[in-house]
mmCIF file of C-alpha atoms in Angstrom:
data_model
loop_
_atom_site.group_PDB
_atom_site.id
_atom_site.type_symbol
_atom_site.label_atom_id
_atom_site.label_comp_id
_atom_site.label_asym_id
_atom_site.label_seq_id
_atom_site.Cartn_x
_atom_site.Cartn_y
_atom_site.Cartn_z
ATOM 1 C CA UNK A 1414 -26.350 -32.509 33.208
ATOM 2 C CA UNK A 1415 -26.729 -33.280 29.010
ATOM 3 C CA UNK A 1416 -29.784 -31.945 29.147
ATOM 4 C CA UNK A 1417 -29.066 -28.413 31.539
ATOM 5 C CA UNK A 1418 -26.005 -28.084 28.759
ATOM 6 C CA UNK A 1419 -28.224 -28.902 25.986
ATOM 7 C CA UNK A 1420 -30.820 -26.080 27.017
ATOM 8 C CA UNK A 1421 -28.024 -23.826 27.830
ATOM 9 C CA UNK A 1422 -26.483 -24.184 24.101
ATOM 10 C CA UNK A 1423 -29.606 -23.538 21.589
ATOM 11 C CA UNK A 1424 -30.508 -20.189 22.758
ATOM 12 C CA UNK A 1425 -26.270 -19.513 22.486
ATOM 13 C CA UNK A 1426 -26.548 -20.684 18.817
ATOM 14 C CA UNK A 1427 -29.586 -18.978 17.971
ATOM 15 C CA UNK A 1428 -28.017 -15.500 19.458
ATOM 16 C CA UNK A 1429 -24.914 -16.133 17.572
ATOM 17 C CA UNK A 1430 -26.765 -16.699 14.400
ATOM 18 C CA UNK A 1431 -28.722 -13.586 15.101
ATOM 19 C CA UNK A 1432 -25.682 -11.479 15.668
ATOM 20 C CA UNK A 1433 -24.275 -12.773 12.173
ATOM 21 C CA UNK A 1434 -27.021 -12.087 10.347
ATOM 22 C CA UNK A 1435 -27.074 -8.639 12.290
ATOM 23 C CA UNK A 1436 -23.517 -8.008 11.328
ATOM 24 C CA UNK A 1437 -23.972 -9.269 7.421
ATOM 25 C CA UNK A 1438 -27.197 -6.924 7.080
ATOM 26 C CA UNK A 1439 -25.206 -3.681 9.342
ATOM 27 C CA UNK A 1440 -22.257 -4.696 6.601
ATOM 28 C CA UNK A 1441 -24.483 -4.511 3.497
ATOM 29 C CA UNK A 1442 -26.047 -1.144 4.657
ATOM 30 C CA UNK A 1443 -22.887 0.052 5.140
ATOM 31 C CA UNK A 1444 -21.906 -1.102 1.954
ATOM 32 C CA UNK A 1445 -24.940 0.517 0.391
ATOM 33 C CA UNK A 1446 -24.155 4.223 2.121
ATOM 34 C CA UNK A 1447 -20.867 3.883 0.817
ATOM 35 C CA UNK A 1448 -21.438 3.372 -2.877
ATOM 36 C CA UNK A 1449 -24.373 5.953 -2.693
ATOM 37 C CA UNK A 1450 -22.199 8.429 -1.398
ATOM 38 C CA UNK A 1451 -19.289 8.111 -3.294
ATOM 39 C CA UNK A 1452 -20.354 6.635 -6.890
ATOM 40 C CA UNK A 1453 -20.636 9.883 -8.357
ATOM 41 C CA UNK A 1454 -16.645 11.028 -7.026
ATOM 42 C CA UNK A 1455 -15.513 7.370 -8.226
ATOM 43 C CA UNK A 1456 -17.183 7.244 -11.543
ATOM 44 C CA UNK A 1457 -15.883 10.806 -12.669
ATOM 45 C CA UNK A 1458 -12.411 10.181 -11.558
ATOM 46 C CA UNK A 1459 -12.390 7.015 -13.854
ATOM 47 C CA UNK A 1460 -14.058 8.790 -16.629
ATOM 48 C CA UNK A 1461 -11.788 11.723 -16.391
ATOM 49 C CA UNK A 1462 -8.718 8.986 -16.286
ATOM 50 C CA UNK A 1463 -10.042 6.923 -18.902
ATOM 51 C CA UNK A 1464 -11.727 9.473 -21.067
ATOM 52 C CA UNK A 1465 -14.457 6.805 -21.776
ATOM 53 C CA UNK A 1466 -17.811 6.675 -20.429
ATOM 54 C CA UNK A 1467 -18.418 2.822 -20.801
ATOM 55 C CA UNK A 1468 -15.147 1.813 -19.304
ATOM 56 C CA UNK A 1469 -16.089 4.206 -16.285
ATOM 57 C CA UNK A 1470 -19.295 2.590 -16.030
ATOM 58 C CA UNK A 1471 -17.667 -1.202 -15.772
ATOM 59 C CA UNK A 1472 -14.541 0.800 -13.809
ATOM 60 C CA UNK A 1473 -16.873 1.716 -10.991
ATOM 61 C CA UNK A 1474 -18.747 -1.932 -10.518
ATOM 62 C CA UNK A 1475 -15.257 -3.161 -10.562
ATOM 63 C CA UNK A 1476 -14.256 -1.286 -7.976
ATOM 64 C CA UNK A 1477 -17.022 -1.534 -5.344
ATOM 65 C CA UNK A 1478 -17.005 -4.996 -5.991
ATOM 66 C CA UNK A 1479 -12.750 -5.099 -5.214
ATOM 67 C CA UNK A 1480 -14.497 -2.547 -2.202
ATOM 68 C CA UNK A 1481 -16.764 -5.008 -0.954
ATOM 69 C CA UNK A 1482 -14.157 -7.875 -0.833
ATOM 70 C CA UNK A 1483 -11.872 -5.500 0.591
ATOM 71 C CA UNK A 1484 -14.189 -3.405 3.507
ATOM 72 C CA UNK A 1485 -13.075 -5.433 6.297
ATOM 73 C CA UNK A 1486 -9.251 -4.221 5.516
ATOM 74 C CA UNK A 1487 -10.185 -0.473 5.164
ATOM 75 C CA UNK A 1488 -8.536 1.027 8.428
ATOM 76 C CA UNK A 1489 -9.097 4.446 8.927
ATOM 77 C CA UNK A 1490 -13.021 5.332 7.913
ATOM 78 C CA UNK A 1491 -12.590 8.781 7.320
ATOM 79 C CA UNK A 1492 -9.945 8.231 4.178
ATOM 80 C CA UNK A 1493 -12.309 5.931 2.647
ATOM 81 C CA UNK A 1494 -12.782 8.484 -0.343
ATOM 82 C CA UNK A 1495 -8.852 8.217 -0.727
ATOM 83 C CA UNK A 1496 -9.176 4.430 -0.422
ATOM 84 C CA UNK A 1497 -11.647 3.920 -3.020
ATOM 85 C CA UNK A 1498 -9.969 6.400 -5.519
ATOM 86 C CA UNK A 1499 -6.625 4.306 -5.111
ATOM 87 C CA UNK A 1500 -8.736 0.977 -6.187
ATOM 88 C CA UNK A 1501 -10.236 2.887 -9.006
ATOM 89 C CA UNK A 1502 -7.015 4.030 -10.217
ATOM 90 C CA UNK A 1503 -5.634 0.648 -10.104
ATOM 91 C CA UNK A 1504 -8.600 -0.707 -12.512
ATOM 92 C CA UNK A 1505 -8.214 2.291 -15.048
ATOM 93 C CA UNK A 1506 -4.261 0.834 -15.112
ATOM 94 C CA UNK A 1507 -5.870 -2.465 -15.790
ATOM 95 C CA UNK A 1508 -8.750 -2.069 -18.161
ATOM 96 C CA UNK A 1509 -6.413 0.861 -20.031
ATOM 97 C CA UNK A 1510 -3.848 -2.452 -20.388
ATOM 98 C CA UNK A 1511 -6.616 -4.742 -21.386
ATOM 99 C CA UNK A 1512 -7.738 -1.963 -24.202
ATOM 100 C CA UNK A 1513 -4.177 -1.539 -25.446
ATOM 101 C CA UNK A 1514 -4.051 -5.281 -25.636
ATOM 102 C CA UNK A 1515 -7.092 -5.538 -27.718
ATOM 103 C CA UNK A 1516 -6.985 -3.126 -29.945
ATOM 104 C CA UNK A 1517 -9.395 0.403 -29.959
ATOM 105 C CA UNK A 1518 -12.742 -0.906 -29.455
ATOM 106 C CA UNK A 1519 -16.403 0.279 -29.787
ATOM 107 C CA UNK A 1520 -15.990 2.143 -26.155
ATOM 108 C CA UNK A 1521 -13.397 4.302 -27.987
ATOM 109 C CA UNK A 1522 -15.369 5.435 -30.612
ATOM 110 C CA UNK A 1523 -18.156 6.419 -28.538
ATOM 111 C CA UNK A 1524 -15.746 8.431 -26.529
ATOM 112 C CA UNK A 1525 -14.930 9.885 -29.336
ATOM 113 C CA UNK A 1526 -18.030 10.823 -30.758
ATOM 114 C CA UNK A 1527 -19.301 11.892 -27.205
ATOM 115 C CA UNK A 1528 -16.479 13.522 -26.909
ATOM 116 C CA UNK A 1529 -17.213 15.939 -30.568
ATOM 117 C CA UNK A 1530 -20.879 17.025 -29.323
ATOM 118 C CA UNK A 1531 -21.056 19.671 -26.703
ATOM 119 C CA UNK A 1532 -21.342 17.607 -22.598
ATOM 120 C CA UNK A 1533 -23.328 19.274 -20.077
ATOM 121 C CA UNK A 1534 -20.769 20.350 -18.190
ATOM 122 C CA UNK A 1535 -19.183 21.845 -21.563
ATOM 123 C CA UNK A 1536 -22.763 23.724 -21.554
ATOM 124 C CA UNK A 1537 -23.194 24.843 -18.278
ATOM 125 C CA UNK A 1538 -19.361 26.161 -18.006
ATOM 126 C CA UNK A 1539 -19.184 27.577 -21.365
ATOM 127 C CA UNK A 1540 -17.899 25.526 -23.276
ATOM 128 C CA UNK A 1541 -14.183 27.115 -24.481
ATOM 129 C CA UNK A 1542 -12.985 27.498 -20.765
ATOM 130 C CA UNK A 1543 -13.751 23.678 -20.523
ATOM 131 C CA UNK A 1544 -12.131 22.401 -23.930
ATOM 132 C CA UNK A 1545 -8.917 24.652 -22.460
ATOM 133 C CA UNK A 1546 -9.264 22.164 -19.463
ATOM 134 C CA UNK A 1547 -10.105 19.340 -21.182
ATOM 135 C CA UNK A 1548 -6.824 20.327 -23.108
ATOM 136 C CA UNK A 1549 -4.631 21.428 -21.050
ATOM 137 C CA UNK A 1550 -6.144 17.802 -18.694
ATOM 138 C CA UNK A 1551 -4.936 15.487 -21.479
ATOM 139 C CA UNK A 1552 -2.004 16.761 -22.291
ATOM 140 C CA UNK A 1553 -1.144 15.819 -18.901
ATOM 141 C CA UNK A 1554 0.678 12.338 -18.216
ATOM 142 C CA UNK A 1555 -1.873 9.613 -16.395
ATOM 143 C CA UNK A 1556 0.163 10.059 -13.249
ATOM 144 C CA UNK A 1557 -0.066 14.129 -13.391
ATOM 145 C CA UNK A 1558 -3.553 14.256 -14.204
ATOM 146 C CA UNK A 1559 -4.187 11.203 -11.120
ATOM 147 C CA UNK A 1560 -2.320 13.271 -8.898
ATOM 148 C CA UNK A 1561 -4.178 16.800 -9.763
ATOM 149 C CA UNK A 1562 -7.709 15.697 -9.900
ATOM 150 C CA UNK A 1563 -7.094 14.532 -6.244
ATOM 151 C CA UNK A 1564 -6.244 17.505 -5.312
ATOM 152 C CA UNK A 1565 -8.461 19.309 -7.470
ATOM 153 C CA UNK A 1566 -11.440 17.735 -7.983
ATOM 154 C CA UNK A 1567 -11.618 15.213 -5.179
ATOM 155 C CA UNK A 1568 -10.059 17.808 -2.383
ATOM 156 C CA UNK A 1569 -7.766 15.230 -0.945
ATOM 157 C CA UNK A 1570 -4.741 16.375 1.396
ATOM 158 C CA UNK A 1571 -1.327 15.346 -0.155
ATOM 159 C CA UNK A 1572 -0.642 12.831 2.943
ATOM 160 C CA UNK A 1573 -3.553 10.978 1.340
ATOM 161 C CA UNK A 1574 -3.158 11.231 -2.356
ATOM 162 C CA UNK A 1575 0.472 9.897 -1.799
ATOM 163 C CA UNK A 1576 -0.564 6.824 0.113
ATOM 164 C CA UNK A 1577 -3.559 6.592 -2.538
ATOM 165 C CA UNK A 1578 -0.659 6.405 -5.486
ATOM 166 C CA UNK A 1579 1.831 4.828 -3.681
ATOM 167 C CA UNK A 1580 4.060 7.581 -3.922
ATOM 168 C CA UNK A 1581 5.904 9.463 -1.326
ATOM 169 C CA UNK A 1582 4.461 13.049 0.367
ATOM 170 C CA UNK A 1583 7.370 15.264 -1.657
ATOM 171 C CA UNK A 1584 6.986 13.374 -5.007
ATOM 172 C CA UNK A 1585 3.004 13.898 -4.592
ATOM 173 C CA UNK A 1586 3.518 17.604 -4.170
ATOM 174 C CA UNK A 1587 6.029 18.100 -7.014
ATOM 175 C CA UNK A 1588 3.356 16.239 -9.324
ATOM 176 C CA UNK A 1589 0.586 18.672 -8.727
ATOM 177 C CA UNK A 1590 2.378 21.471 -8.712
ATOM 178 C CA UNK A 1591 3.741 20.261 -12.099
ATOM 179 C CA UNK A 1592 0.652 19.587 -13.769
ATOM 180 C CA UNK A 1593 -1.055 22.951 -11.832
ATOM 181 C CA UNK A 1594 1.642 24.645 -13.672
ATOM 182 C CA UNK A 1595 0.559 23.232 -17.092
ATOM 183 C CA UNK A 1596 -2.984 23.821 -16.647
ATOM 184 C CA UNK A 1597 -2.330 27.353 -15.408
ATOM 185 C CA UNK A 1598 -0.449 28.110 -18.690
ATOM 186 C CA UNK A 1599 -3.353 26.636 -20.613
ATOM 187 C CA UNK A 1600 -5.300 29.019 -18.918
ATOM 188 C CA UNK A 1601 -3.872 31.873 -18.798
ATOM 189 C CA UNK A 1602 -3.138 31.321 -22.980
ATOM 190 C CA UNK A 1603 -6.779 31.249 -23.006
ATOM 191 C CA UNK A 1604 -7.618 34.346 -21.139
ATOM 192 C CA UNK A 1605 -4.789 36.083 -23.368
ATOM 193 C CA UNK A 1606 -6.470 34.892 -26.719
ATOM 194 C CA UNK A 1607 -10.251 36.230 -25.388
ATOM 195 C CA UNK A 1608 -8.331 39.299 -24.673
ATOM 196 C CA UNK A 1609 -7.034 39.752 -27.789
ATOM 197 C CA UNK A 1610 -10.307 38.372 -29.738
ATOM 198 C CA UNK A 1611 -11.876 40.901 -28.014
ATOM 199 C CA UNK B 318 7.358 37.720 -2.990
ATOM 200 C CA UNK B 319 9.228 37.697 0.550
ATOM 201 C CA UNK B 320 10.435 35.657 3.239
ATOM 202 C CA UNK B 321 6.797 35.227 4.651
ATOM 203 C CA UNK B 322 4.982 34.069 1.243
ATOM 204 C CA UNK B 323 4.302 30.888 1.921
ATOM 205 C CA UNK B 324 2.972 28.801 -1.205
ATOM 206 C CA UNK B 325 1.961 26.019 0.572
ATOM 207 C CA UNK B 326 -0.017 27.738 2.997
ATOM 208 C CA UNK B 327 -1.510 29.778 0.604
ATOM 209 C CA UNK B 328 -2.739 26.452 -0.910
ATOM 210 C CA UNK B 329 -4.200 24.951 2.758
ATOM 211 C CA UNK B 330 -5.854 28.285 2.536
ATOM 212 C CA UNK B 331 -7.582 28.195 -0.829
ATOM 213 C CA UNK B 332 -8.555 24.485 0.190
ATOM 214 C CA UNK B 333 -9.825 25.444 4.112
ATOM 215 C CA UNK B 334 -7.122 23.271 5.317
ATOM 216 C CA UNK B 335 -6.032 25.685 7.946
ATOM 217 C CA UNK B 336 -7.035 26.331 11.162
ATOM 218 C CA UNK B 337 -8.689 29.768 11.928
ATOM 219 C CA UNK B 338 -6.266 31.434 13.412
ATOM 220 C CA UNK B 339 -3.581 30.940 10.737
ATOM 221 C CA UNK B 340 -6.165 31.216 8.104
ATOM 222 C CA UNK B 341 -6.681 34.818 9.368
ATOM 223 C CA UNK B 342 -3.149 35.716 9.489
ATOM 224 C CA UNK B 343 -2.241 33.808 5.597
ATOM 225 C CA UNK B 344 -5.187 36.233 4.416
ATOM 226 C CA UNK B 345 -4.360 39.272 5.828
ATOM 227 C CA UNK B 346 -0.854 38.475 4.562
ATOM 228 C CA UNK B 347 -2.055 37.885 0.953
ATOM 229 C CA UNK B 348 -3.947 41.058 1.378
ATOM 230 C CA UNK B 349 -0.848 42.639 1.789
ATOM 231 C CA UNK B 350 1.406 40.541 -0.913
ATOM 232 C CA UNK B 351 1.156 41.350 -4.180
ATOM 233 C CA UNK B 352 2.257 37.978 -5.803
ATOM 234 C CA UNK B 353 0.221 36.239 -3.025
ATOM 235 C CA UNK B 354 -3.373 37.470 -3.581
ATOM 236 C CA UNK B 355 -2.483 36.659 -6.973
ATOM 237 C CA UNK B 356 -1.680 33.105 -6.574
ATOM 238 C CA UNK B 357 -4.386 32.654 -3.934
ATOM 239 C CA UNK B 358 -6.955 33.920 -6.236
ATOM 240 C CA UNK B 359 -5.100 31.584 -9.294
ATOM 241 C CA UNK B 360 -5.716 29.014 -7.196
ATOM 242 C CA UNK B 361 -9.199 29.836 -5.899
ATOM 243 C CA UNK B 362 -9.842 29.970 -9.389
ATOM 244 C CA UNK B 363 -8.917 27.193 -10.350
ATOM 245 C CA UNK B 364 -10.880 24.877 -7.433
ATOM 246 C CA UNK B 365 -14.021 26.543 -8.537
ATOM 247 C CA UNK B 366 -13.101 25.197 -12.203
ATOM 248 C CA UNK B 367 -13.007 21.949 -10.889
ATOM 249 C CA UNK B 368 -15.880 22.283 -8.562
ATOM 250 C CA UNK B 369 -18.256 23.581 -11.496
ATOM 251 C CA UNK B 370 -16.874 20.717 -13.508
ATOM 252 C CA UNK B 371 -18.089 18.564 -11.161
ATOM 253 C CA UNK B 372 -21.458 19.845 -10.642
ATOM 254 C CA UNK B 373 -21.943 19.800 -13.992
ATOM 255 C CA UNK B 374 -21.829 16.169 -14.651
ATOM 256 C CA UNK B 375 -25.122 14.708 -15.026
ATOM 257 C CA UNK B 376 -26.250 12.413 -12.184
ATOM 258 C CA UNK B 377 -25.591 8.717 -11.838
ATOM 259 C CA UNK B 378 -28.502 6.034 -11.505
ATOM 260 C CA UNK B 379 -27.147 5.075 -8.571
ATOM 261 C CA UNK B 380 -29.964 2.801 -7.309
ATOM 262 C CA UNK B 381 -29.613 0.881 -10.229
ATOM 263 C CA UNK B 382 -25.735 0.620 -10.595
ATOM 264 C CA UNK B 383 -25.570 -0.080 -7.311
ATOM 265 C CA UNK B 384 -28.257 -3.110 -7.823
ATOM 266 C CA UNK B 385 -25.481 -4.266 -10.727
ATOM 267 C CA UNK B 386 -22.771 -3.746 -8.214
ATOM 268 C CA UNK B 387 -24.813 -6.031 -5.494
ATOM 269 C CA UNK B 388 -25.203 -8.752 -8.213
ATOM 270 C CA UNK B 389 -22.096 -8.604 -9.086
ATOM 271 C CA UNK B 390 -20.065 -8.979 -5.984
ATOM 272 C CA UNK B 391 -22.087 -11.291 -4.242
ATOM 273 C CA UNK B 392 -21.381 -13.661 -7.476
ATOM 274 C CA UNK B 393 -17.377 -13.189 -7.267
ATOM 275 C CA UNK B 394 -18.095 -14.084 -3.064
ATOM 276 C CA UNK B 395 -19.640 -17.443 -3.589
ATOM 277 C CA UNK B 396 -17.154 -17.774 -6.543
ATOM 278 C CA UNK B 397 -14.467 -17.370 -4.000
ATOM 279 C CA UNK B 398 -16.188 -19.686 -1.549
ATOM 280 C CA UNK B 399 -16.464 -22.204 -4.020
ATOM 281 C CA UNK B 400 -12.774 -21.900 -5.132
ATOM 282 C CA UNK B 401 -11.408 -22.416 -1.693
ATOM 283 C CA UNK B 402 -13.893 -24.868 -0.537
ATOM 284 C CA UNK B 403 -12.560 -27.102 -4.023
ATOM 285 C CA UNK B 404 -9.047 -26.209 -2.550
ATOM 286 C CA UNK B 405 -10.133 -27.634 1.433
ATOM 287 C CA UNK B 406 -11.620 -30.463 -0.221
ATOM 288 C CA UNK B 407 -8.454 -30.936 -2.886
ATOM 289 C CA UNK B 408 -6.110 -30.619 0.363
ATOM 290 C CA UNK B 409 -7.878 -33.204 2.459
ATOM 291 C CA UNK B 410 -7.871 -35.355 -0.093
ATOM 292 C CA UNK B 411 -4.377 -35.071 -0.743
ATOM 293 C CA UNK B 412 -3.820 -36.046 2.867
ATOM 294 C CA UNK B 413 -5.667 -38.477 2.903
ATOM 295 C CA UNK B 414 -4.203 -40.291 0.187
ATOM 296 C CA UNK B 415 -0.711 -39.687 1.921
ATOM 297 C CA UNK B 416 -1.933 -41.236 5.134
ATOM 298 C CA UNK B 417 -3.473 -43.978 3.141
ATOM 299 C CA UNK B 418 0.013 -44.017 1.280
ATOM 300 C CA UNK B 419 2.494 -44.450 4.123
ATOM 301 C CA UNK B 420 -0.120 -47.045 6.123
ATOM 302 C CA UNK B 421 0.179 -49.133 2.872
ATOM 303 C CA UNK B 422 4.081 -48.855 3.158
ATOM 304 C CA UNK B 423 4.391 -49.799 6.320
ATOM 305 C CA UNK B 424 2.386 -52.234 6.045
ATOM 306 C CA UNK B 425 4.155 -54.156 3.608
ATOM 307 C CA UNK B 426 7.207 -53.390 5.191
ATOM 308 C CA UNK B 427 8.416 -56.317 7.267
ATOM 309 C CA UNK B 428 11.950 -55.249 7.563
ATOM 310 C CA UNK B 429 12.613 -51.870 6.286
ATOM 311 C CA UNK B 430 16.387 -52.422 6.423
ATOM 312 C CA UNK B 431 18.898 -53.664 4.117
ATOM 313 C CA UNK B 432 22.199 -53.946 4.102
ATOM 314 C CA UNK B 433 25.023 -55.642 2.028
ATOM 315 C CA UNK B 434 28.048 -56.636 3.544
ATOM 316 C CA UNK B 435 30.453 -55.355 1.548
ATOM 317 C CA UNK B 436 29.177 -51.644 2.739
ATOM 318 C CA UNK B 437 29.822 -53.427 6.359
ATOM 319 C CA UNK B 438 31.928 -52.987 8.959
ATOM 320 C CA UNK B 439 31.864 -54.784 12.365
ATOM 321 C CA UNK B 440 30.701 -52.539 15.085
ATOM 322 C CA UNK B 441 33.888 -51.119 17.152
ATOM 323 C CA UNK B 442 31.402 -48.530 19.337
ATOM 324 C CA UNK B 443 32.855 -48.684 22.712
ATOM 325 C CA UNK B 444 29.651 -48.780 23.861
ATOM 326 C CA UNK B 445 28.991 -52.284 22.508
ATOM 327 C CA UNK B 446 27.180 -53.798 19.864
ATOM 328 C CA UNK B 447 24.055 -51.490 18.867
ATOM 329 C CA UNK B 448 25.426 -49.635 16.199
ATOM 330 C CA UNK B 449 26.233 -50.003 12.317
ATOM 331 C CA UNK B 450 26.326 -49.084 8.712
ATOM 332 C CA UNK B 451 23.587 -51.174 8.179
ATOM 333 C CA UNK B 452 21.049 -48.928 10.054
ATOM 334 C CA UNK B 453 19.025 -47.117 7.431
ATOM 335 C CA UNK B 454 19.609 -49.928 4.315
ATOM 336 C CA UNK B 455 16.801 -52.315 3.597
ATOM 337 C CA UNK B 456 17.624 -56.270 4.469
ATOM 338 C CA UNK B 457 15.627 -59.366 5.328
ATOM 339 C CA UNK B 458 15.408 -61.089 8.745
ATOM 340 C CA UNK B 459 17.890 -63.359 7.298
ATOM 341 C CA UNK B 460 20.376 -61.677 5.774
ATOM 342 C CA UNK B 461 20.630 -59.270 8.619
ATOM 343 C CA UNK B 462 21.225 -62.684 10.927
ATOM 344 C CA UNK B 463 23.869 -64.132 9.016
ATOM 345 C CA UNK B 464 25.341 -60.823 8.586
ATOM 346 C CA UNK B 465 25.097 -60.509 12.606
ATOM 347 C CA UNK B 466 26.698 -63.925 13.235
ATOM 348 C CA UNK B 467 29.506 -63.163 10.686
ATOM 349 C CA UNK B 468 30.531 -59.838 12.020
ATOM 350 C CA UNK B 469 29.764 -60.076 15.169
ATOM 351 C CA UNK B 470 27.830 -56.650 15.484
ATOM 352 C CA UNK B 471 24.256 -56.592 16.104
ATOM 353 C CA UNK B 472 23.293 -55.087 12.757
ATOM 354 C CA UNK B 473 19.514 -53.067 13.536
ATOM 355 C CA UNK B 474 16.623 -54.146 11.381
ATOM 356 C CA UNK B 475 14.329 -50.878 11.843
ATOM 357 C CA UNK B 476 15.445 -47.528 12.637
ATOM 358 C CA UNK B 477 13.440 -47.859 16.182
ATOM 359 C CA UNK B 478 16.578 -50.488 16.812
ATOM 360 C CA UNK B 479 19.062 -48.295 16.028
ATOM 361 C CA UNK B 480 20.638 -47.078 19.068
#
């Protein structure tokens, strides 16, 4: 009888340990796929909130490593763009605290000194149109511009960029349409000056 | 702009949020509209801005963030583990020593009762002698005798004996 239950449980454990290790490698592929397809969206959503490339770059390990602790409690799959945006947007709160709290640091200056020479998307867009939304972008409160590069940049529907800042649907439209408003003006003051350059 | 502009519409429609059908029918009305076509192409506008933004920005090294990234959060899991496991292992001892704690007590604890007799009264239950002040106070063997034999009551020594 010991022995039938014996022979009975190693193959069990072996197929269990199989199917663990079979679930820990399907999770780190899926982990992979994730940051491979969205590192790109996450890391210019935190530059374009933080206006600093090097607190971007440790913005966007932060949050796939907050991701990867988190993956089991991400619900619905096809928001997971929304979801990781939301985590990202709670570490630019958090490393733009821990920068007030220390005082400017070297990141800064090298924002600003990137931010003086011409980017490549300043040289591919010409670079005027892109200072006006460069402008027009940080004149915008951190909420505003959060709430419009969702909708902008990132595409997100407003049922998903409210639950991604915690606001509700109606206060998520108002906010884009506000800062749409602002950047429109910017625009437009733009295309008026050209005009009457030209 | 009328009674059928409809902003947000026009907006599902410059993002392909809507479904065919009403796509057609937001189009042909912005066609139409004045003040429409002109926000729809503001805002078609201004998506491409932000698309050509995008596709502007020079390309991540993925492979070899995402080898940081790896590093990193595989460190902050076995920090975790560690952290809890030091919490299991601070728990269990805790209970342990409690165990340990209250076996030691009651050990030493011949007669957990006490009682002095001024804080006394004879027992008047009508269900006889069982029941007293005294249950719950600390008292030796002896003192809980002659405090029996002088009021009569059977004074408990351990709460098990209190009735």
């Amino acid at each position: 009888m010991g022995f039938r239950e014996k022979a009975v449980e190693v193959p069990a454990a072996a197929a269990v340990l199989a199917l663990r290790r079979a679930e820990a490698q399907a999770e780190a592929d899926a982990f992979r796929s994730l940051f491979l397809e969205h590192s790109g969206a996450v890391h210019r959503f935190l530059k374009d909130l933080l206006r600093d490339s090097t607190l971007a770059d440790e913005g966007l390990q932060e949050t796939f490593v907050r991701a990867h602790e988190r993956l089991g409690t991400l619900e619905q799959r096809d928001r997971v763009l929304g979801w990781l945006l939301g985590i990202a947007r709670n570490v630019s709160l958090e490393l733009r605290r821990a920068r007030r709290r220390d005082g400017p640091g070297e990141g800064d200056l090298r924002g600003e000194r990137a931010s003086a020479a011409p980017s490549p998307e300043h040289v591919l867009l010409g670079r005027e149109e892109m200072e006006v939304v460069e402008r027009a972008m940080s004149s915008l409160s951190e909420d505003k511009r959060a709430a419009l590069l969702l909708r902008f940049d990132h595409g997100l529907p407003y049922e998903e960029i409210a639950s991604t800042l915690g606001w509700s649907l109606s206060k998520a439209k108002v906010e884009v349409h506000r800062a749409r408003l602002k950047l429109r003006a910017a625009l437009d003051a733009a295309g008026e000056d050209d005009g009457g350059a030209a | 702009m009328s009674a059928a502009c409809d902003l947000e519409q026009l907006e599902s429609l410059a993002f392909d949020e809507l479904p065919l059908d009403q796509a057609r029918r937001a189009l042909e009305h912005a066609g139409a509209c004045g003040p429409c076509g002109l926000e729809l192409a503001a805002l078609r506008r201004e998506r491409a801005l932000f698309h050509a933004r995008a596709a502007a920005r020079p390309a991540l090294p993925r492979l070899e963030l995402f080898a940081k990234v790896e590093g990193a959060a595989k460190a902050r899991a076995l920090k975790q583990r560690a952290r809890r496991e030091v919490a299991a292992f601070a728990l269990c001892a805790a209970s342990l020593l409690c165990v340990v704690g209250l076996a030691a007590r009651s050990a030493h604890e011949v007669v957990p009762m006490s009682a002095s007799a001024d804080a006394m009264e004879p027992c008047t239950s009508s269900e006889g002698p069982g029941y007293s002040r005294a249950c719950g106070a600390v008292a030796s063997m002896d003192e809980i005798g002659s405090l029996d034999a002088h009021f009569g009551a059977c004074l408990v020594a351990t709460p098990a004996r209190c009735r």
